[in-house]
Coordinates of C-alpha atoms in Angstrom, one line a residue:
Chain A
X1045 CA 34.8 61.5 -20.8
X1046 CA 32.0 60.9 -18.6
X1047 CA 33.9 61.5 -15.4
X1048 CA 35.3 64.7 -17.2
X1049 CA 31.7 65.9 -17.7
X1050 CA 30.8 65.1 -14.4
X1051 CA 33.6 67.2 -13.0
X1052 CA 32.9 69.9 -15.3
X1053 CA 29.1 70.1 -14.3
X1054 CA 30.3 70.1 -10.7
X1055 CA 32.9 72.7 -10.7
X1056 CA 31.2 75.5 -13.1
X1057 CA 28.7 76.6 -10.7
X1058 CA 31.1 76.9 -8.0
X1059 CA 33.3 79.4 -9.9
X1060 CA 33.0 81.0 -13.4
X1061 CA 29.2 80.2 -13.9
X1062 CA 28.3 80.9 -10.2
X1063 CA 24.6 81.7 -10.0
X1064 CA 25.0 84.6 -7.5
X1065 CA 28.1 86.7 -8.6
X1066 CA 28.2 85.7 -12.3
X1067 CA 24.6 85.3 -13.1
X1068 CA 23.1 87.4 -10.3
X1069 CA 20.4 85.1 -9.9
X1070 CA 18.1 84.1 -6.8
X1071 CA 19.1 86.5 -4.3
X1072 CA 15.6 87.5 -3.6
X1073 CA 14.6 84.8 -1.1
X1074 CA 17.9 84.6 1.0
X1075 CA 19.4 88.0 1.0
X1076 CA 16.9 89.1 3.6
X1077 CA 18.1 86.4 6.3
X1078 CA 21.8 87.0 5.7
X1079 CA 22.3 89.1 8.7
X1080 CA 22.6 85.7 10.7
X1081 CA 24.7 82.7 9.8
X1082 CA 22.4 80.1 11.3
X1083 CA 19.4 81.4 9.3
X1084 CA 21.4 81.8 6.1
X1085 CA 22.8 78.1 6.4
X1086 CA 19.2 76.8 6.8
X1087 CA 17.8 78.8 4.0
X1088 CA 20.6 77.8 1.5
X1089 CA 20.4 74.1 2.4
X1090 CA 16.6 74.5 1.5
X1091 CA 17.6 76.0 -1.8
X1092 CA 20.3 73.3 -2.6
X1093 CA 17.7 70.5 -1.6
X1094 CA 15.2 71.9 -3.7
X1095 CA 17.3 72.7 -6.8
X1096 CA 18.9 69.4 -6.7
X1097 CA 15.6 67.3 -6.4
X1098 CA 13.6 69.4 -8.8
X1099 CA 16.4 69.2 -11.4
X1100 CA 16.4 65.4 -10.9
X1101 CA 12.8 65.1 -11.0
X1102 CA 12.2 67.2 -14.2
X1103 CA 15.1 65.5 -15.8
X1104 CA 13.5 62.3 -15.2
X1105 CA 10.2 63.4 -16.7
X1106 CA 11.9 65.5 -19.6
X1107 CA 10.8 63.3 -22.4
X1108 CA 7.5 62.9 -21.3
X1109 CA 6.4 66.5 -20.3
X1110 CA 4.0 68.2 -23.0
X1111 CA 5.9 71.4 -23.8
X1112 CA 2.8 73.7 -23.5
X1113 CA 2.5 72.8 -19.9
X1114 CA 6.3 72.5 -19.2
X1115 CA 6.3 75.7 -16.7
X1116 CA 3.3 74.5 -14.8
X1117 CA 4.7 71.1 -14.2
X1118 CA 8.0 72.6 -13.1
X1119 CA 6.4 75.0 -10.9
X1120 CA 4.4 72.3 -9.3
X1121 CA 7.5 70.0 -8.8
X1122 CA 9.3 73.0 -7.3
X1123 CA 6.6 73.9 -5.0
X1124 CA 6.3 70.4 -3.7
X1125 CA 10.0 70.0 -2.6
X1126 CA 9.6 73.5 -1.0
X1127 CA 6.5 72.4 1.0
X1128 CA 8.6 69.2 2.0
X1129 CA 11.4 71.7 3.4
X1130 CA 8.8 73.6 5.2
X1131 CA 6.9 70.6 6.8
X1132 CA 10.3 69.1 7.8
X1133 CA 11.5 72.3 9.4
X1134 CA 8.3 72.8 11.2
X1135 CA 8.3 69.3 12.6
X1136 CA 12.0 69.0 13.5
X1137 CA 13.5 72.5 13.6
X1138 CA 10.5 74.6 15.1
X1139 CA 12.6 77.4 16.3
X1140 CA 14.3 77.8 13.0
X1141 CA 10.9 77.6 11.3
X1142 CA 9.5 80.3 13.5
X1143 CA 12.3 82.6 12.5
X1144 CA 12.3 82.1 8.7
X1145 CA 8.7 82.7 8.6
X1146 CA 7.6 83.3 5.0
X1147 CA 11.0 83.1 3.4
X1148 CA 11.1 79.4 3.1
X1149 CA 7.9 79.6 1.0
X1150 CA 9.8 82.0 -1.3
X1151 CA 12.4 79.5 -2.3
X1152 CA 9.5 78.5 -5.1
X1153 CA 10.3 81.8 -6.8
X1154 CA 14.1 81.6 -6.2
X1155 CA 15.3 82.2 -9.9
X1156 CA 18.2 79.5 -9.5
X1157 CA 15.6 76.8 -9.1
X1158 CA 13.7 77.5 -12.0
X1159 CA 16.7 78.6 -13.9
X1160 CA 18.7 75.3 -13.3
X1161 CA 15.6 73.3 -14.3
X1162 CA 15.1 75.2 -17.6
X1163 CA 18.7 75.6 -18.6
X1164 CA 20.1 72.3 -17.6
X1165 CA 17.7 69.5 -16.5
X1166 CA 15.5 69.5 -19.4
X1167 CA 18.6 68.7 -21.7
X1168 CA 20.5 66.4 -19.5
X1169 CA 20.2 63.0 -17.8
X1170 CA 18.9 62.8 -14.2
X1171 CA 22.3 61.8 -12.5
X1172 CA 24.0 64.8 -14.3
X1173 CA 20.9 67.2 -13.4
X1174 CA 21.1 66.1 -9.9
X1175 CA 24.8 67.0 -9.6
X1176 CA 24.2 70.5 -11.4
X1177 CA 21.5 71.1 -9.0
X1178 CA 23.8 70.4 -6.0
X1179 CA 26.7 72.3 -7.3
X1180 CA 24.4 75.3 -8.1
X1181 CA 23.2 75.1 -4.5
X1182 CA 26.7 75.0 -3.2
X1183 CA 27.8 77.8 -5.2
X1184 CA 24.9 79.8 -3.9
X1185 CA 25.4 78.6 -0.3
X1186 CA 29.2 79.5 0.1
X1187 CA 28.5 83.0 -1.4
X1188 CA 25.8 83.8 0.9
X1189 CA 27.6 82.3 3.7
X1190 CA 30.5 84.8 3.1
X1191 CA 28.1 87.7 3.2
X1192 CA 26.3 86.4 6.2
X1193 CA 29.6 86.0 8.1
X1194 CA 30.7 89.5 7.4
X1195 CA 27.2 91.0 8.2
X1196 CA 26.8 89.0 11.4
X1197 CA 30.4 89.8 12.5
X1198 CA 30.4 93.5 12.0
X1199 CA 26.8 93.9 12.8
X1200 CA 26.5 92.1 16.1
X1201 CA 30.0 91.2 17.0
X1202 CA 29.1 87.5 17.0
X1203 CA 29.1 84.4 14.7
X1204 CA 26.6 81.6 14.8
X1205 CA 25.0 83.4 17.7
X1206 CA 28.1 83.3 19.9
X1207 CA 29.8 86.5 21.0
X1208 CA 33.2 86.8 19.2
X1209 CA 34.3 90.4 19.4
X1210 CA 34.7 91.8 22.9
X1211 CA 33.1 94.8 24.5
X1212 CA 35.4 97.2 22.8
X1213 CA 33.8 96.5 19.5
X1214 CA 31.0 99.0 18.3
X1215 CA 28.3 97.2 16.4
X1216 CA 27.8 98.4 12.9
X1217 CA 24.2 98.6 12.8
X1218 CA 23.8 99.4 9.3
X1219 CA 25.3 96.0 8.7
X1220 CA 22.2 94.1 9.8
X1221 CA 19.8 96.5 8.3
X1222 CA 18.7 96.0 4.7
X1223 CA 21.3 98.4 3.2
X1224 CA 24.1 96.3 4.5
X1225 CA 22.6 93.3 2.6
X1226 CA 23.0 95.4 -0.7
X1227 CA 26.5 96.7 0.0
X1228 CA 28.0 93.6 1.0
X1229 CA 26.7 91.9 -2.2
X1230 CA 27.9 94.6 -4.2
X1231 CA 31.4 94.6 -2.7
X1232 CA 31.5 90.8 -3.0
X1233 CA 30.8 91.0 -6.7
X1234 CA 33.3 93.8 -7.2
X1235 CA 36.0 91.8 -5.7
X1236 CA 35.2 88.6 -7.5
X1237 CA 34.9 90.5 -10.8
X1238 CA 38.3 92.2 -10.3
X1239 CA 39.8 89.0 -9.7
X1240 CA 38.3 87.2 -12.8
X1241 CA 39.4 90.1 -15.2
X1242 CA 43.0 90.0 -13.6
X1243 CA 43.3 86.3 -14.1
X1244 CA 41.8 86.6 -17.7
X1245 CA 44.6 89.1 -18.6
X1246 CA 47.4 87.0 -17.1
X1247 CA 46.3 83.9 -19.2
Chain B
X125 CA -5.0 97.1 18.2
X126 CA -7.2 97.3 15.1
X127 CA -6.2 101.1 14.6
X128 CA -2.6 100.0 14.1
X129 CA -3.5 97.4 11.5
X130 CA -5.5 100.1 9.9
X131 CA -5.4 99.6 6.3
X132 CA -4.1 103.3 5.4
X133 CA -1.2 102.8 7.8
X134 CA -0.2 99.5 6.1
X135 CA -0.5 101.1 2.9
X136 CA 2.1 103.9 3.6
X137 CA 4.1 101.4 5.6
X138 CA 4.4 99.0 2.8
X139 CA 5.2 101.8 0.2
X140 CA 7.9 103.6 2.5
X141 CA 9.1 102.2 5.6
X142 CA 8.6 98.5 4.6
X143 CA 9.2 98.6 1.1
X144 CA 9.1 95.1 -0.2
X145 CA 12.0 95.6 -2.5
X146 CA 14.4 97.7 -0.5
X147 CA 13.8 96.0 3.0
X148 CA 12.9 92.5 2.0
X149 CA 14.8 92.1 -1.3
X150 CA 11.8 90.7 -3.1
X151 CA 11.6 90.9 -6.8
X152 CA 15.4 91.6 -7.2
X153 CA 15.9 89.4 -10.3
X154 CA 13.7 91.5 -12.5
X155 CA 14.6 94.6 -10.7
X156 CA 18.4 94.2 -11.6
X157 CA 17.6 93.0 -15.2
X158 CA 15.0 95.5 -16.1
X159 CA 16.0 98.7 -14.5
X160 CA 18.4 99.7 -17.3
X161 CA 15.5 101.6 -19.3
X162 CA 13.0 104.1 -17.5
X163 CA 10.1 103.3 -19.9
X164 CA 10.4 99.4 -19.6
X165 CA 10.8 99.9 -15.8
X166 CA 7.7 101.8 -15.6
X167 CA 5.8 99.2 -17.5
X168 CA 7.0 96.5 -15.5
X169 CA 6.3 98.5 -12.3
X170 CA 2.5 99.2 -13.4
X171 CA 2.1 95.5 -14.1
X172 CA 3.6 94.4 -10.8
X173 CA 1.4 96.9 -9.0
X174 CA -1.7 95.6 -11.0
X175 CA -1.0 92.0 -10.2
X176 CA -0.2 92.4 -6.6
X177 CA -3.1 94.5 -5.9
X178 CA -5.5 91.6 -7.6
X179 CA -3.6 88.5 -6.2
X180 CA -3.1 89.4 -2.8
X181 CA -6.8 89.7 -1.8
X182 CA -7.7 87.0 -4.1
X183 CA -5.2 84.8 -2.2
X184 CA -6.7 86.1 0.9
X185 CA -10.0 84.8 -0.1
X186 CA -8.6 81.3 -1.3
X187 CA -6.9 81.1 1.8
X188 CA -9.7 81.9 3.9
X189 CA -12.5 80.0 2.2
X190 CA -10.7 77.2 0.5
X191 CA -7.6 76.2 2.7
X192 CA -8.5 76.9 6.2
X193 CA -12.0 75.3 6.4
X194 CA -10.3 72.0 5.2
X195 CA -7.3 72.2 7.3
X196 CA -5.1 72.4 3.9
X197 CA -3.0 75.5 4.9
X198 CA 0.2 73.5 4.4
X199 CA -0.6 73.7 0.6
X200 CA -0.6 77.1 0.4
X201 CA 2.6 77.5 -1.5
X202 CA 1.4 75.4 -4.4
X203 CA -2.2 77.0 -4.3
X204 CA -0.9 80.6 -4.2
X205 CA 1.6 80.2 -7.1
X206 CA -1.2 78.6 -9.1
X207 CA -3.6 81.3 -8.5
X208 CA -0.9 83.9 -9.4
X209 CA 0.0 82.1 -12.6
X210 CA -3.5 81.3 -13.5
X211 CA -4.4 85.0 -13.0
X212 CA -1.4 86.3 -15.0
X213 CA -2.3 84.0 -17.9
X214 CA -5.7 85.1 -17.8
X215 CA -4.9 88.7 -18.0
X216 CA -2.5 88.1 -20.8
X217 CA -5.2 86.5 -22.9
X218 CA -7.7 89.0 -22.2
X219 CA -5.6 92.1 -23.0
X220 CA -4.2 90.3 -26.2
X221 CA -7.7 89.9 -27.4
X222 CA -9.1 93.2 -26.5
X223 CA -6.4 95.8 -26.5
X224 CA -3.4 95.6 -28.8
X225 CA -1.8 98.8 -27.5
X226 CA -1.9 97.8 -24.0
X227 CA -0.6 94.2 -24.9
X228 CA 2.4 95.7 -26.5
X229 CA 2.9 98.0 -23.4
X230 CA 2.4 95.4 -20.7
X231 CA 2.1 92.0 -22.3
X232 CA 5.7 91.3 -22.7
X233 CA 6.2 91.8 -18.8
X234 CA 3.5 89.5 -17.6
X235 CA 5.5 86.1 -18.0
X236 CA 8.3 87.7 -16.0
X237 CA 5.7 88.5 -13.1
X238 CA 4.8 84.8 -12.3
X239 CA 8.4 84.3 -11.2
X240 CA 8.7 87.6 -9.3
X241 CA 9.2 86.9 -5.7
X242 CA 7.4 90.0 -4.7
X243 CA 4.2 88.8 -6.0
X244 CA 4.1 85.4 -3.9
X245 CA 6.0 87.2 -1.0
X246 CA 3.0 89.7 -0.5
X247 CA 0.6 86.8 -0.3
X248 CA 2.8 84.8 2.2
X249 CA 3.4 87.9 4.3
X250 CA -0.2 88.7 4.3
X251 CA -1.1 85.2 5.7
X252 CA 1.7 85.2 8.2
X253 CA 0.7 88.7 9.5
X254 CA -2.9 87.8 9.8
X255 CA -4.2 90.6 7.7
X256 CA -8.0 91.0 7.1
X257 CA -9.5 91.3 3.5
X258 CA -9.3 95.1 3.4
X259 CA -5.9 95.2 4.8
X260 CA -4.7 92.7 2.3
X261 CA -6.1 95.0 -0.6
X262 CA -4.0 98.0 0.7
X263 CA -1.1 95.8 1.5
X264 CA -1.0 94.6 -2.0
X265 CA -1.4 97.9 -3.7
X266 CA 1.1 99.6 -1.4
X267 CA 3.8 96.9 -2.0
X268 CA 3.1 97.2 -5.5
X269 CA 3.6 101.1 -5.7
X270 CA 6.6 100.7 -3.5
X271 CA 8.1 98.5 -5.9
X272 CA 7.2 100.8 -8.8
X273 CA 8.7 103.8 -7.2
X274 CA 11.8 101.7 -6.3
X275 CA 12.4 100.4 -9.9
X276 CA 11.4 103.7 -11.5
X277 CA 13.9 105.8 -9.4
X278 CA 16.7 103.1 -9.9
X279 CA 16.0 103.4 -13.7
X280 CA 16.3 107.1 -13.7
X281 CA 19.6 107.0 -11.6
X282 CA 21.0 104.3 -14.0
X283 CA 20.3 106.5 -17.1
X284 CA 22.3 109.3 -15.4
X285 CA 25.1 106.8 -14.7
X286 CA 25.4 105.8 -18.3
X287 CA 28.0 108.4 -19.2
X288 CA 29.6 108.0 -15.6
X289 CA 33.0 106.4 -15.0
X290 CA 32.4 103.3 -12.9
X291 CA 35.2 100.9 -11.8
X292 CA 35.0 97.9 -14.3
X293 CA 34.2 95.4 -11.6
X294 CA 31.3 97.2 -10.3
X295 CA 29.8 97.8 -13.8
X296 CA 26.3 96.6 -14.1
X297 CA 24.9 94.7 -11.2
X298 CA 27.5 95.8 -8.8
X299 CA 26.6 99.5 -9.1
X300 CA 23.1 98.9 -9.3
X301 CA 23.2 97.0 -5.8
X302 CA 25.2 99.9 -4.3
X303 CA 22.6 102.3 -5.5
X304 CA 19.8 100.1 -4.1
X305 CA 21.7 100.2 -0.8
X306 CA 21.7 104.1 -0.8
X307 CA 18.1 103.9 -1.7
X308 CA 17.3 101.6 1.3
X309 CA 19.2 103.9 3.5
X310 CA 17.1 106.8 2.1
X311 CA 14.0 104.9 2.7
X312 CA 14.9 104.2 6.3
X313 CA 14.6 108.0 6.8
X314 CA 10.7 107.5 6.4
X315 CA 10.6 105.2 9.4
X316 CA 10.2 108.0 11.9
X317 CA 7.9 110.1 9.7
X318 CA 4.9 107.5 9.5
X319 CA 3.6 107.0 13.0
X320 CA 1.5 103.8 12.6
X321 CA 0.1 104.0 16.1
Chain C
X320 CA 11.1 62.4 -36.5
X321 CA 8.4 64.2 -35.0
X322 CA 5.2 62.3 -34.0
X323 CA 2.1 63.3 -35.6
X324 CA -0.1 65.6 -33.7
X325 CA -3.3 64.0 -32.7
X326 CA -6.2 65.3 -30.8
X327 CA -5.0 62.9 -27.9
X328 CA -1.3 64.2 -27.9
X329 CA -2.5 67.8 -28.3
X330 CA -5.5 68.1 -25.8
X331 CA -6.0 65.1 -23.6
X332 CA -2.2 64.1 -23.0
X333 CA -1.2 67.5 -21.4
X334 CA -4.1 67.6 -19.2
X335 CA -3.8 64.0 -18.0
X336 CA -0.1 64.7 -17.4
X337 CA -0.8 67.7 -15.1
X338 CA -3.4 65.9 -13.5
X339 CA -1.2 63.0 -12.5
X340 CA 1.5 65.2 -11.5
X341 CA -0.8 67.3 -9.3
X342 CA -2.2 64.3 -7.6
X343 CA 1.2 62.7 -7.0
X344 CA 2.6 66.0 -5.5
X345 CA -0.5 66.5 -3.3
X346 CA -0.4 63.0 -2.2
X347 CA 3.4 63.1 -1.3
X348 CA 2.9 66.5 0.7
X349 CA -0.3 65.4 2.6
X350 CA 1.5 62.1 3.4
X351 CA 4.3 64.0 4.9
X352 CA 2.0 66.5 6.6
X353 CA 0.1 63.8 8.3
X354 CA 3.1 61.9 9.2
X355 CA 4.6 64.9 10.8
X356 CA 1.5 66.3 12.3
X357 CA 1.5 64.9 15.8
X358 CA 5.3 66.2 16.1
X359 CA 4.1 69.5 14.9
X360 CA 1.4 70.0 17.4
X361 CA 3.6 68.7 20.2
X362 CA 6.0 71.3 19.2
X363 CA 3.3 73.9 19.5
X364 CA 2.3 72.9 22.8
X365 CA 5.8 72.8 23.9
X366 CA 6.1 76.4 22.8
X367 CA 3.2 77.7 24.7
X368 CA 4.5 75.9 27.9
X369 CA 8.0 77.0 27.5
X370 CA 6.9 80.6 27.3
X371 CA 4.7 80.0 30.3
X372 CA 7.6 78.6 32.2
X373 CA 9.9 81.7 31.2
X374 CA 7.4 84.1 32.3
X375 CA 7.0 82.4 35.6
X376 CA 10.7 82.4 35.9
X377 CA 10.9 78.9 36.6
X378 CA 14.0 76.8 35.3
X379 CA 13.5 73.6 33.4
X380 CA 15.5 71.2 31.1
X381 CA 15.5 72.5 27.6
X382 CA 14.0 69.4 26.1
X383 CA 10.6 68.6 25.2
X384 CA 10.0 66.3 28.2
X385 CA 11.9 68.4 30.6
X386 CA 9.5 71.3 29.6
X387 CA 6.5 69.0 30.2
X388 CA 7.6 67.8 33.6
X389 CA 8.4 71.4 34.9
X390 CA 5.1 72.5 33.5
X391 CA 2.9 69.8 35.0
X392 CA 4.7 70.3 38.3
X393 CA 4.6 74.0 38.7
X394 CA 1.8 75.6 36.6
X395 CA -1.8 75.6 37.5
X396 CA -4.5 76.6 34.6
X397 CA -6.9 79.0 35.7
X398 CA -9.7 80.6 33.9
X399 CA -7.8 83.2 31.5
X400 CA -4.5 83.0 33.3
X401 CA -2.0 80.8 34.8
X402 CA -0.5 80.5 38.3
X403 CA 2.7 79.1 39.6
X404 CA 3.7 78.6 43.3
X405 CA 7.3 79.6 43.5
X406 CA 8.9 79.7 47.2
X407 CA 5.4 80.3 48.7
X408 CA 4.5 83.1 46.4
X409 CA 2.1 82.9 43.9
X410 CA 3.2 84.1 40.5
X411 CA 0.4 85.1 37.8
X412 CA 1.0 84.5 34.1
X413 CA -1.2 86.3 31.4
X414 CA -1.4 85.9 27.7
X415 CA -1.0 89.4 26.2
X416 CA -1.5 90.7 22.5
X417 CA -0.5 93.9 21.0
X418 CA 0.5 95.5 17.7
X419 CA 4.0 95.3 16.3
X420 CA 5.3 96.9 13.4
X421 CA 4.1 94.3 10.9
X422 CA 1.6 92.2 12.8
X423 CA 0.5 90.8 16.1
X424 CA 2.8 90.2 19.0
X425 CA 1.8 87.8 21.6
X426 CA 3.5 87.5 24.9
X427 CA 3.4 85.6 28.1
X428 CA 3.6 88.1 31.0
X429 CA 4.5 86.9 34.4
X430 CA 3.9 88.7 37.6
X431 CA 5.0 88.5 41.2
X432 CA 2.3 88.5 43.9
X433 CA 2.0 92.2 44.0
X434 CA 0.8 92.1 40.2
X435 CA 3.2 94.7 39.3
X436 CA 6.9 93.4 39.3
X437 CA 7.7 91.1 36.2
X438 CA 8.8 87.6 37.1
X439 CA 9.5 87.2 33.3
X440 CA 8.3 87.6 30.1
X441 CA 8.4 85.4 26.9
X442 CA 7.3 85.7 23.3
X443 CA 4.7 83.4 22.0
X444 CA 4.5 84.6 18.5
X445 CA 5.7 87.7 16.5
X446 CA 6.1 88.6 12.8
X447 CA 8.9 91.4 13.0
X448 CA 11.9 91.4 10.5
X449 CA 14.4 88.6 11.1
X450 CA 17.6 89.9 12.5
X451 CA 15.9 93.3 13.5
X452 CA 12.7 93.4 15.1
X453 CA 12.7 89.7 15.5
X454 CA 15.5 90.0 18.1
X455 CA 12.8 90.6 20.7
X456 CA 12.8 86.9 21.0
X457 CA 16.5 86.8 22.2
X458 CA 16.9 86.0 25.8
X459 CA 18.9 89.2 26.5
X460 CA 16.1 91.2 25.4
X461 CA 13.3 89.6 27.4
X462 CA 15.3 88.9 30.5
X463 CA 15.7 92.5 31.1
X464 CA 12.2 92.9 32.2
X465 CA 12.6 90.5 35.0
X466 CA 12.3 92.1 38.5
X467 CA 11.2 95.5 37.0
X468 CA 8.1 97.4 37.4
X469 CA 6.5 99.1 34.4
X470 CA 6.1 101.8 32.9
X471 CA 9.5 101.4 31.1
X472 CA 11.8 103.9 29.2
X473 CA 13.8 102.8 26.1
X474 CA 17.4 103.6 26.0
X475 CA 20.0 102.9 23.4
X476 CA 21.1 99.2 23.3
X477 CA 23.5 98.3 25.8
X478 CA 23.2 101.3 28.1
X479 CA 20.3 100.4 30.4
X480 CA 21.1 100.6 34.2
X481 CA 18.4 102.3 35.9
X482 CA 15.3 100.3 37.3
X483 CA 12.9 101.6 34.7
X484 CA 15.2 101.6 31.7
X485 CA 15.1 99.0 29.0
X486 CA 17.5 98.5 26.2
X487 CA 16.0 99.3 22.7
X488 CA 17.1 97.0 19.8
X489 CA 19.3 98.8 17.3
X490 CA 17.7 99.1 14.0
X491 CA 14.3 98.2 15.2
X492 CA 13.1 101.4 16.9
X493 CA 9.5 100.9 16.0
X494 CA 9.4 97.3 17.2
X495 CA 11.1 98.3 20.3
X496 CA 8.5 100.9 20.9
X497 CA 5.6 98.7 20.3
X498 CA 7.0 96.2 22.6
X499 CA 7.5 98.8 25.3
X500 CA 3.9 99.9 25.1
X501 CA 2.8 96.1 25.3
X502 CA 5.1 95.6 28.5
X503 CA 3.7 98.9 30.0
X504 CA 0.1 97.6 29.5
X505 CA 0.8 94.4 31.0
X506 CA 0.4 95.3 34.6
X507 CA -3.2 97.1 34.3
X508 CA -4.1 94.2 32.0
X509 CA -3.1 91.7 34.7
X510 CA -5.2 93.2 37.5
X511 CA -8.1 93.4 35.1
X512 CA -8.0 89.9 34.2
X513 CA -7.1 88.4 37.4
X514 CA -9.1 91.0 39.6
X515 CA -12.2 90.2 37.8
X516 CA -12.0 86.4 38.7

């Protein structure tokens, strides 16, 4: 049974409880950098790291946190992990750190992190919370990577910084500009919802 | 170079050309959730504007006089979010005590604001772009008004959409994002108009 | 069974708990910050040196030690500017700052002996929008200034061929314009700084 629960905890955020396209959470901080795959990767890894470890920490403390200061403690823990991400990036990936600028700090207000801590970690044991945080981060990562893939490919004709499409390709400038992010996310949600409703009808 | 960073230019740029919601996607969560109703949108918009206008310069002061002198810049994430949370709490307590009407109009939105990325975002941008004190006030006010305009316009459009036939997969968040995309395109049209130089 | 609310559990314990959490968090981040501080500072220095080398048009191994070796071999620090001896010609490199769309842009501008022709150009810092204005950092953009004489004219991305034409960045018109202005002012600025010595 415990194994089943683990599996369920891990799989739910990847599919039917996906934080991005089902719960529409946490797109604030990362959508802005989805016009490049590399930046998206680093940002989503940061979110995954923060979600997993914050969930784990809060879950460890869950029986000791006085309820009236719960939010404050959570924010403090989350902010600490985000600072860790920021410092590590600055020291080991300075080029990336410069490009992402303020967006790393905005992981603090990413609704996914706080959302998982509030909805899951407060009621479950640490190991399970860690898995849940990781899986939520992973569910988040692949959706945004998919968006970044399309935006970078159509917008600049390249992927991961390497030119893929030849000179015959005309860059869709709108894709790398802000509206492109909104449209891509909308299209993604549309497709996923259509697929889910179709499956539900068949079953 | 000081004339380009002139507060008035920043003010207009942050409302139109660099709208914090439509170009930086900040504050999306509450934007998507609340923009169904015109009245609640306006309420939240006002609350966000107010908190942004105060906390951005407040964080500027904290950063300049508490963090920089001690070399503690790396703690700014924690400190900024605490300042914002404390300020929101304070306002909530104050209006609860002194004005019942205002509390019912705005009070319910205040808890939502601490986790609104736009508020923390403005403070972080203000630091990284090295604004001065006056500019940071105008930047906070402009960003807030930009957010207000975006959410109120969205709420107006969504009210009209209520009777429209939307493909089932696009209902709710999907169509809202499509509209936001068009709004972002419309706002890009301002970029030629406001000469910041 | 719920424990009885005592004065301790209601007032003191939350405060104490918060205090402990705060202290632990700050200690942890401070420790990490101090542990990586040297590294971060070395990165900063390396960034500046790489920009100077790029501006002087000197090639180097793209590692931290490679940059250091090339820098120490070729670059001489003068009062307010840098010089490099390349093929018996002196190149001059100056640090230049100007406004961008969102904040300050700092560049290293390198000139041939005539103080007019660019030997190279590199970005030191900028705060433009990632993926749009921030693309001024990409090599194709900065390299197109090499060997050209200001003033420059902006043309559509990918179409520059005349000696005074520079590819603008699609979607970042304002940033491109600011950058062009900065590059155009570089030659006069260079003769002012270096002529004064």
